[in-house]
DNA sequence: CGAGAGGTTGAGCAATCTCAACGGGGGTGG
DNA sequence: CCACCCCCGTTGAGATTGCTCAACCTCTCG
């Protein structure tokens, strides 16, 4: 089994980025430090000691895991308001900025204190964790039991929904490359490309450019995604 | 794509099982109702209204999801102390007893009240959710990027660890059938069987019976599981 | 205009699935 | 007690999906 084509694609490691003390109450615990990351920048690596938890204030980041020989699996996208790094001695995933992003971080100790003192925060964290878990479970079904067409259809519908596109006739700009789609779906870039071409030939979608997409028949696409198409 | 061989394997739906009010403080919120389920019995179905959360007191249960055409993906095993059903309007998975099992359940409202009143319980729930999430992420890497040998090796090592087998030379009785291994790994039963045969031929494992297994070379198996074998 | 990055397409191949047959062990009924 | 049956695991052969390797295309940027 060869290396994933994305194995060597990591951006520069975060180091000399701008940091300043935050005064916003909207931050994680009110005492965080904000961090700016450029698109593609690595924020932390799988296996780093887990000293802080982070919250995304703006932009988007991705969580990923990899095997020893460089294959890569995208775990999740995080957008404004979402957190990572709440548990464990080491981060079990790497984190990269997808777009220019602002994050705030707080030490694990400060985090634990906040949870103890503010039941409302505890409840929010539990809800968030449960929602993430449900998404992870959905993704496990996709990765384990769906074929390439079903995977791509699922992703396109998910993107349309999350981007707030018109449900009757979703049209939007793909926010991720073919490689990122492949890493998320457990496919190769070629298979993603071929599958999209096939969906286009079948008139389920239309592409104006490789990134401008219209889901011409969302119901049919949904049927395909659920395995009844 | 054909039906999973397990599609029609569901046990009887839980209905007339013994229920009694629990008085144990060890229960979820101290006011739950205990439930007995026989091995193989369905405790709840994917899509049922999510009115209660459950905790496993003894035995083991499995969570699974399925596609419209009957393919099945195992999400997780839960053993004594673990919970499910904490969030969402409907259960996003089905639940079956693997062994004879005892569970306790409490209404979502009681659960929420307990979290508000007991910060310690909130912390435990957050920890548990984060641990589950980490396991889900690991499984996503397995499902998306590992081949059959790596998947089976990963599962065998995971089972050995969770069953408390001697790390130097793990030997144990497999607690799940080939079909359950397949459902967990996103493979077919035949591929699981062939892969185990192959591992046996390569002297990485030994089978006394189809269920009595010895991991003869755990280090080599671990290297295989991580993709560096 | 040349180079590089990303996407698409083609041909062949390998891993896995599908369909089918076979075998052992345990329980059941005669 | 034995024959039968059923469940489960194993094995084989062939089909299929998705991967690998390679070429080509388009667009953007110097």
PDB file of C-alpha atoms in Angstrom, chain B:
ATOM      1  CA  UNK B   1     -25.181  -3.875  -3.602  1.00  0.00           C
ATOM      2  CA  UNK B   2     -26.729  -6.767  -1.724  1.00  0.00           C
ATOM      3  CA  UNK B   3     -28.063  -7.004   1.774  1.00  0.00           C
ATOM      4  CA  UNK B   4     -25.676  -7.482   4.645  1.00  0.00           C
ATOM      5  CA  UNK B   5     -25.789 -11.014   5.887  1.00  0.00           C
ATOM      6  CA  UNK B   6     -26.717  -9.604   9.257  1.00  0.00           C
ATOM      7  CA  UNK B   7     -29.675  -7.558   8.108  1.00  0.00           C
ATOM      8  CA  UNK B   8     -32.211 -10.065   9.289  1.00  0.00           C
ATOM      9  CA  UNK B   9     -30.406 -11.116  12.415  1.00  0.00           C
ATOM     10  CA  UNK B  10     -32.185  -8.865  14.933  1.00  0.00           C
ATOM     11  CA  UNK B  11     -33.476 -10.499  18.076  1.00  0.00           C
ATOM     12  CA  UNK B  12     -36.940  -9.989  19.561  1.00  0.00           C
ATOM     13  CA  UNK B  13     -37.792  -6.430  20.513  1.00  0.00           C
ATOM     14  CA  UNK B  14     -37.653  -5.611  24.191  1.00  0.00           C
ATOM     15  CA  UNK B  15     -41.142  -5.399  25.574  1.00  0.00           C
ATOM     16  CA  UNK B  16     -42.242  -7.696  28.346  1.00  0.00           C
ATOM     17  CA  UNK B  17     -38.885  -7.723  30.106  1.00  0.00           C
ATOM     18  CA  UNK B  18     -38.664  -7.501  33.843  1.00  0.00           C
ATOM     19  CA  UNK B  19     -38.527  -3.941  35.143  1.00  0.00           C
ATOM     20  CA  UNK B  20     -38.294  -2.847  38.737  1.00  0.00           C
ATOM     21  CA  UNK B  21     -37.573   0.416  40.500  1.00  0.00           C
ATOM     22  CA  UNK B  22     -33.936   0.639  41.479  1.00  0.00           C
ATOM     23  CA  UNK B  23     -32.750   1.852  44.814  1.00  0.00           C
ATOM     24  CA  UNK B  24     -29.032   1.729  44.120  1.00  0.00           C
ATOM     25  CA  UNK B  25     -27.035   4.930  44.379  1.00  0.00           C
ATOM     26  CA  UNK B  26     -24.758   3.485  41.747  1.00  0.00           C
ATOM     27  CA  UNK B  27     -27.460   3.968  39.161  1.00  0.00           C
ATOM     28  CA  UNK B  28     -27.451   6.775  36.686  1.00  0.00           C
ATOM     29  CA  UNK B  29     -29.278   9.395  38.738  1.00  0.00           C
ATOM     30  CA  UNK B  30     -30.459   7.404  41.688  1.00  0.00           C
ATOM     31  CA  UNK B  31     -34.052   7.237  40.497  1.00  0.00           C
ATOM     32  CA  UNK B  32     -33.839   4.929  37.507  1.00  0.00           C
ATOM     33  CA  UNK B  33     -35.714   1.790  36.529  1.00  0.00           C
ATOM     34  CA  UNK B  34     -33.647  -1.344  35.927  1.00  0.00           C
ATOM     35  CA  UNK B  35     -34.131  -3.499  32.859  1.00  0.00           C
ATOM     36  CA  UNK B  36     -33.026  -7.052  32.132  1.00  0.00           C
ATOM     37  CA  UNK B  37     -32.271  -8.036  28.551  1.00  0.00           C
ATOM     38  CA  UNK B  38     -31.406 -11.483  27.231  1.00  0.00           C
ATOM     39  CA  UNK B  39     -28.451 -12.010  24.899  1.00  0.00           C
ATOM     40  CA  UNK B  40     -29.326 -10.834  21.405  1.00  0.00           C
ATOM     41  CA  UNK B  41     -32.378  -8.904  22.502  1.00  0.00           C
ATOM     42  CA  UNK B  42     -33.090  -5.547  20.876  1.00  0.00           C
ATOM     43  CA  UNK B  43     -33.229  -2.777  23.460  1.00  0.00           C
ATOM     44  CA  UNK B  44     -34.113   0.030  21.114  1.00  0.00           C
ATOM     45  CA  UNK B  45     -34.191   0.761  17.411  1.00  0.00           C
ATOM     46  CA  UNK B  46     -32.426   3.418  15.385  1.00  0.00           C
ATOM     47  CA  UNK B  47     -34.895   6.276  15.043  1.00  0.00           C
ATOM     48  CA  UNK B  48     -36.948   5.583  18.192  1.00  0.00           C
ATOM     49  CA  UNK B  49     -37.925   8.739  20.099  1.00  0.00           C
ATOM     50  CA  UNK B  50     -35.140   9.452  22.580  1.00  0.00           C
ATOM     51  CA  UNK B  51     -37.027   9.713  25.859  1.00  0.00           C
ATOM     52  CA  UNK B  52     -34.563   8.095  28.244  1.00  0.00           C
ATOM     53  CA  UNK B  53     -30.897   7.695  28.731  1.00  0.00           C
ATOM     54  CA  UNK B  54     -29.529   4.336  29.773  1.00  0.00           C
ATOM     55  CA  UNK B  55     -26.593   3.018  31.697  1.00  0.00           C
ATOM     56  CA  UNK B  56     -25.261  -0.514  31.461  1.00  0.00           C
ATOM     57  CA  UNK B  57     -24.978  -2.101  34.917  1.00  0.00           C
ATOM     58  CA  UNK B  58     -23.797  -5.537  33.854  1.00  0.00           C
ATOM     59  CA  UNK B  59     -23.203  -7.435  30.648  1.00  0.00           C
ATOM     60  CA  UNK B  60     -22.539  -5.724  27.331  1.00  0.00           C
ATOM     61  CA  UNK B  61     -24.567  -4.090  24.581  1.00  0.00           C
ATOM     62  CA  UNK B  62     -23.749  -2.946  21.082  1.00  0.00           C
ATOM     63  CA  UNK B  63     -24.711   0.231  19.216  1.00  0.00           C
ATOM     64  CA  UNK B  64     -25.162   0.000  15.457  1.00  0.00           C
ATOM     65  CA  UNK B  65     -26.426   1.954  12.480  1.00  0.00           C
ATOM     66  CA  UNK B  66     -27.733   0.688   9.165  1.00  0.00           C
ATOM     67  CA  UNK B  67     -28.396   1.866   5.626  1.00  0.00           C
ATOM     68  CA  UNK B  68     -31.787   1.747   3.919  1.00  0.00           C
ATOM     69  CA  UNK B  69     -30.874  -1.498   2.134  1.00  0.00           C
ATOM     70  CA  UNK B  70     -29.783  -3.348   5.261  1.00  0.00           C
ATOM     71  CA  UNK B  71     -26.019  -2.920   5.383  1.00  0.00           C
ATOM     72  CA  UNK B  72     -24.955  -2.659   8.981  1.00  0.00           C
ATOM     73  CA  UNK B  73     -22.142  -0.832  10.748  1.00  0.00           C
ATOM     74  CA  UNK B  74     -21.333  -1.481  14.367  1.00  0.00           C
ATOM     75  CA  UNK B  75     -20.692   1.790  16.181  1.00  0.00           C
ATOM     76  CA  UNK B  76     -19.520   0.738  19.610  1.00  0.00           C
ATOM     77  CA  UNK B  77     -19.656  -1.781  22.426  1.00  0.00           C
ATOM     78  CA  UNK B  78     -20.753  -0.620  25.848  1.00  0.00           C
ATOM     79  CA  UNK B  79     -19.897  -2.472  29.048  1.00  0.00           C
ATOM     80  CA  UNK B  80     -20.767  -1.919  32.705  1.00  0.00           C
ATOM     81  CA  UNK B  81     -20.731   1.745  33.673  1.00  0.00           C
ATOM     82  CA  UNK B  82     -21.201   3.158  30.191  1.00  0.00           C
ATOM     83  CA  UNK B  83     -24.184   5.205  29.028  1.00  0.00           C
ATOM     84  CA  UNK B  84     -26.147   6.007  25.907  1.00  0.00           C
ATOM     85  CA  UNK B  85     -29.089   8.158  24.889  1.00  0.00           C
ATOM     86  CA  UNK B  86     -27.940  11.449  26.336  1.00  0.00           C
ATOM     87  CA  UNK B  87     -28.905  13.691  23.441  1.00  0.00           C
ATOM     88  CA  UNK B  88     -31.092  14.245  20.417  1.00  0.00           C
ATOM     89  CA  UNK B  89     -34.786  13.925  19.639  1.00  0.00           C
ATOM     90  CA  UNK B  90     -34.357  10.379  18.349  1.00  0.00           C
ATOM     91  CA  UNK B  91     -31.786   7.701  18.957  1.00  0.00           C
ATOM     92  CA  UNK B  92     -29.293   7.849  16.120  1.00  0.00           C
ATOM     93  CA  UNK B  93     -28.460   4.157  16.540  1.00  0.00           C
ATOM     94  CA  UNK B  94     -30.018   0.857  17.486  1.00  0.00           C
ATOM     95  CA  UNK B  95     -28.997  -0.987  20.645  1.00  0.00           C
ATOM     96  CA  UNK B  96     -28.881  -4.753  21.237  1.00  0.00           C
ATOM     97  CA  UNK B  97     -27.732  -6.818  24.180  1.00  0.00           C
ATOM     98  CA  UNK B  98     -24.657  -8.896  23.312  1.00  0.00           C
ATOM     99  CA  UNK B  99     -24.766 -10.936  26.495  1.00  0.00           C
ATOM    100  CA  UNK B 100     -27.446 -11.153  29.154  1.00  0.00           C
ATOM    101  CA  UNK B 101     -27.398  -7.558  30.406  1.00  0.00           C
ATOM    102  CA  UNK B 102     -28.796  -5.335  33.125  1.00  0.00           C
ATOM    103  CA  UNK B 103     -29.444  -1.687  32.374  1.00  0.00           C
ATOM    104  CA  UNK B 104     -30.886   1.225  34.274  1.00  0.00           C
ATOM    105  CA  UNK B 105     -32.711   4.031  32.594  1.00  0.00           C
ATOM    106  CA  UNK B 106     -33.786   7.521  33.610  1.00  0.00           C
ATOM    107  CA  UNK B 107     -35.818  10.141  31.836  1.00  0.00           C
ATOM    108  CA  UNK B 108     -33.936  12.836  29.982  1.00  0.00           C
ATOM    109  CA  UNK B 109     -35.441  15.449  32.294  1.00  0.00           C
ATOM    110  CA  UNK B 110     -34.167  13.695  35.416  1.00  0.00           C
ATOM    111  CA  UNK B 111     -30.809  13.406  33.729  1.00  0.00           C
ATOM    112  CA  UNK B 112     -30.631  17.113  32.937  1.00  0.00           C
ATOM    113  CA  UNK B 113     -31.593  18.007  36.489  1.00  0.00           C
ATOM    114  CA  UNK B 114     -28.879  15.760  37.881  1.00  0.00           C
ATOM    115  CA  UNK B 115     -26.270  17.399  35.679  1.00  0.00           C
ATOM    116  CA  UNK B 116     -27.370  20.836  36.836  1.00  0.00           C
ATOM    117  CA  UNK B 117     -27.179  19.886  40.495  1.00  0.00           C
ATOM    118  CA  UNK B 118     -24.078  17.736  40.553  1.00  0.00           C
ATOM    119  CA  UNK B 119     -20.979  19.243  38.923  1.00  0.00           C
ATOM    120  CA  UNK B 120     -19.121  16.000  39.512  1.00  0.00           C
ATOM    121  CA  UNK B 121     -21.595  14.120  37.363  1.00  0.00           C
ATOM    122  CA  UNK B 122     -21.236  16.727  34.640  1.00  0.00           C
ATOM    123  CA  UNK B 123     -17.483  16.288  34.694  1.00  0.00           C
ATOM    124  CA  UNK B 124     -17.787  12.525  34.476  1.00  0.00           C
ATOM    125  CA  UNK B 125     -20.150  12.820  31.541  1.00  0.00           C
ATOM    126  CA  UNK B 126     -17.811  15.174  29.714  1.00  0.00           C
ATOM    127  CA  UNK B 127     -14.890  12.850  30.295  1.00  0.00           C
ATOM    128  CA  UNK B 128     -16.863   9.872  29.127  1.00  0.00           C
ATOM    129  CA  UNK B 129     -18.075  11.642  26.015  1.00  0.00           C
ATOM    130  CA  UNK B 130     -14.565  12.794  25.166  1.00  0.00           C
ATOM    131  CA  UNK B 131     -13.215   9.272  25.600  1.00  0.00           C
ATOM    132  CA  UNK B 132     -15.953   7.881  23.365  1.00  0.00           C
ATOM    133  CA  UNK B 133     -15.172  10.535  20.815  1.00  0.00           C
ATOM    134  CA  UNK B 134     -11.502   9.582  20.790  1.00  0.00           C
ATOM    135  CA  UNK B 135     -12.463   5.956  20.217  1.00  0.00           C
ATOM    136  CA  UNK B 136     -14.822   6.980  17.430  1.00  0.00           C
ATOM    137  CA  UNK B 137     -11.999   8.933  15.782  1.00  0.00           C
ATOM    138  CA  UNK B 138      -9.667   5.964  15.985  1.00  0.00           C
ATOM    139  CA  UNK B 139     -12.354   3.824  14.398  1.00  0.00           C
ATOM    140  CA  UNK B 140     -12.790   6.359  11.592  1.00  0.00           C
ATOM    141  CA  UNK B 141      -9.108   6.043  10.727  1.00  0.00           C
ATOM    142  CA  UNK B 142      -9.486   2.274  10.780  1.00  0.00           C
ATOM    143  CA  UNK B 143     -12.586   2.248   8.584  1.00  0.00           C
ATOM    144  CA  UNK B 144     -11.346   4.841   6.128  1.00  0.00           C
ATOM    145  CA  UNK B 145      -7.713   3.993   5.655  1.00  0.00           C
ATOM    146  CA  UNK B 146      -6.794   0.524   6.881  1.00  0.00           C
ATOM    147  CA  UNK B 147      -6.873  -2.656   4.815  1.00  0.00           C
ATOM    148  CA  UNK B 148      -8.397  -5.936   5.972  1.00  0.00           C
ATOM    149  CA  UNK B 149      -5.234  -7.249   7.672  1.00  0.00           C
ATOM    150  CA  UNK B 150      -4.675  -4.000   9.517  1.00  0.00           C
ATOM    151  CA  UNK B 151      -8.311  -3.864  10.579  1.00  0.00           C
ATOM    152  CA  UNK B 152      -8.356  -7.388  11.967  1.00  0.00           C
ATOM    153  CA  UNK B 153      -5.002  -6.930  13.710  1.00  0.00           C
ATOM    154  CA  UNK B 154      -6.259  -3.705  15.304  1.00  0.00           C
ATOM    155  CA  UNK B 155      -9.406  -5.413  16.527  1.00  0.00           C
ATOM    156  CA  UNK B 156      -7.588  -8.396  18.001  1.00  0.00           C
ATOM    157  CA  UNK B 157      -5.180  -6.147  19.902  1.00  0.00           C
ATOM    158  CA  UNK B 158      -8.035  -3.969  21.112  1.00  0.00           C
ATOM    159  CA  UNK B 159      -9.941  -7.008  22.348  1.00  0.00           C
ATOM    160  CA  UNK B 160      -6.858  -8.380  24.114  1.00  0.00           C
ATOM    161  CA  UNK B 161      -6.328  -5.089  25.897  1.00  0.00           C
ATOM    162  CA  UNK B 162      -9.942  -4.653  26.902  1.00  0.00           C
ATOM    163  CA  UNK B 163     -10.197  -8.227  28.133  1.00  0.00           C
ATOM    164  CA  UNK B 164      -7.135  -7.697  30.317  1.00  0.00           C
ATOM    165  CA  UNK B 165      -5.048 -10.397  28.649  1.00  0.00           C
ATOM    166  CA  UNK B 166      -1.309 -10.702  29.334  1.00  0.00           C
ATOM    167  CA  UNK B 167       0.288  -8.056  27.069  1.00  0.00           C
ATOM    168  CA  UNK B 168       3.393 -10.173  26.494  1.00  0.00           C
ATOM    169  CA  UNK B 169       1.455 -13.101  25.069  1.00  0.00           C
ATOM    170  CA  UNK B 170      -2.250 -12.372  24.898  1.00  0.00           C
ATOM    171  CA  UNK B 171      -4.560 -15.386  24.875  1.00  0.00           C
ATOM    172  CA  UNK B 172      -8.293 -15.125  25.241  1.00  0.00           C
ATOM    173  CA  UNK B 173     -11.676 -16.272  24.078  1.00  0.00           C
ATOM    174  CA  UNK B 174     -13.130 -14.116  21.302  1.00  0.00           C
ATOM    175  CA  UNK B 175     -16.287 -12.544  22.714  1.00  0.00           C
ATOM    176  CA  UNK B 176     -17.828 -11.864  19.298  1.00  0.00           C
ATOM    177  CA  UNK B 177     -18.654 -13.858  16.180  1.00  0.00           C
ATOM    178  CA  UNK B 178     -17.049 -13.434  12.766  1.00  0.00           C
ATOM    179  CA  UNK B 179     -20.164 -11.601  11.637  1.00  0.00           C
ATOM    180  CA  UNK B 180     -19.830  -9.100  14.474  1.00  0.00           C
ATOM    181  CA  UNK B 181     -16.171  -8.592  13.685  1.00  0.00           C
ATOM    182  CA  UNK B 182     -17.159  -7.911  10.073  1.00  0.00           C
ATOM    183  CA  UNK B 183     -19.871  -5.448  11.074  1.00  0.00           C
ATOM    184  CA  UNK B 184     -17.411  -3.628  13.283  1.00  0.00           C
ATOM    185  CA  UNK B 185     -14.603  -3.490  10.714  1.00  0.00           C
ATOM    186  CA  UNK B 186     -16.616  -2.660   7.613  1.00  0.00           C
ATOM    187  CA  UNK B 187     -15.761  -6.002   5.966  1.00  0.00           C
ATOM    188  CA  UNK B 188     -17.664  -9.134   4.974  1.00  0.00           C
ATOM    189  CA  UNK B 189     -17.633 -12.268   7.081  1.00  0.00           C
ATOM    190  CA  UNK B 190     -15.669 -14.109   4.386  1.00  0.00           C
ATOM    191  CA  UNK B 191     -12.929 -11.492   4.314  1.00  0.00           C
ATOM    192  CA  UNK B 192     -12.650 -11.628   8.105  1.00  0.00           C
ATOM    193  CA  UNK B 193     -12.378 -15.407   8.005  1.00  0.00           C
ATOM    194  CA  UNK B 194      -9.767 -15.391   5.242  1.00  0.00           C
ATOM    195  CA  UNK B 195      -7.761 -12.685   6.971  1.00  0.00           C
ATOM    196  CA  UNK B 196      -7.681 -14.634  10.224  1.00  0.00           C
ATOM    197  CA  UNK B 197      -6.577 -17.723   8.317  1.00  0.00           C
ATOM    198  CA  UNK B 198      -3.819 -15.671   6.720  1.00  0.00           C
ATOM    199  CA  UNK B 199      -2.627 -14.310  10.082  1.00  0.00           C
ATOM    200  CA  UNK B 200      -2.566 -17.889  11.349  1.00  0.00           C
ATOM    201  CA  UNK B 201      -0.512 -19.061   8.352  1.00  0.00           C
ATOM    202  CA  UNK B 202       1.900 -16.202   8.982  1.00  0.00           C
ATOM    203  CA  UNK B 203       2.242 -17.371  12.621  1.00  0.00           C
ATOM    204  CA  UNK B 204       1.133 -14.021  14.049  1.00  0.00           C
ATOM    205  CA  UNK B 205      -1.736 -15.721  15.842  1.00  0.00           C
ATOM    206  CA  UNK B 206      -2.784 -19.244  16.739  1.00  0.00           C
ATOM    207  CA  UNK B 207      -6.300 -20.638  16.974  1.00  0.00           C
ATOM    208  CA  UNK B 208      -7.110 -23.626  19.160  1.00  0.00           C
ATOM    209  CA  UNK B 209     -10.749 -23.405  18.148  1.00  0.00           C
ATOM    210  CA  UNK B 210     -12.385 -20.657  16.059  1.00  0.00           C
ATOM    211  CA  UNK B 211     -12.888 -18.750  19.321  1.00  0.00           C
ATOM    212  CA  UNK B 212      -9.780 -19.622  21.354  1.00  0.00           C
ATOM    213  CA  UNK B 213      -7.038 -17.339  20.151  1.00  0.00           C
ATOM    214  CA  UNK B 214      -3.405 -16.643  21.048  1.00  0.00           C
ATOM    215  CA  UNK B 215      -1.626 -13.559  19.753  1.00  0.00           C
ATOM    216  CA  UNK B 216       1.742 -15.247  19.264  1.00  0.00           C
ATOM    217  CA  UNK B 217       3.629 -12.145  18.183  1.00  0.00           C
ATOM    218  CA  UNK B 218       1.811  -9.121  19.587  1.00  0.00           C
ATOM    219  CA  UNK B 219       4.536  -6.676  18.575  1.00  0.00           C
ATOM    220  CA  UNK B 220       4.397  -7.789  14.953  1.00  0.00           C
ATOM    221  CA  UNK B 221       0.626  -7.632  15.088  1.00  0.00           C
ATOM    222  CA  UNK B 222       0.819  -4.088  16.455  1.00  0.00           C
ATOM    223  CA  UNK B 223       3.199  -3.056  13.674  1.00  0.00           C
ATOM    224  CA  UNK B 224       0.734  -4.486  11.164  1.00  0.00           C
ATOM    225  CA  UNK B 225      -2.185  -2.696  12.835  1.00  0.00           C
ATOM    226  CA  UNK B 226      -0.425   0.657  12.658  1.00  0.00           C
ATOM    227  CA  UNK B 227       0.422   0.329   8.995  1.00  0.00           C
ATOM    228  CA  UNK B 228       4.166  -0.119   9.442  1.00  0.00           C
ATOM    229  CA  UNK B 229       4.115  -3.906   9.144  1.00  0.00           C
TER     230      UNK B 229
END
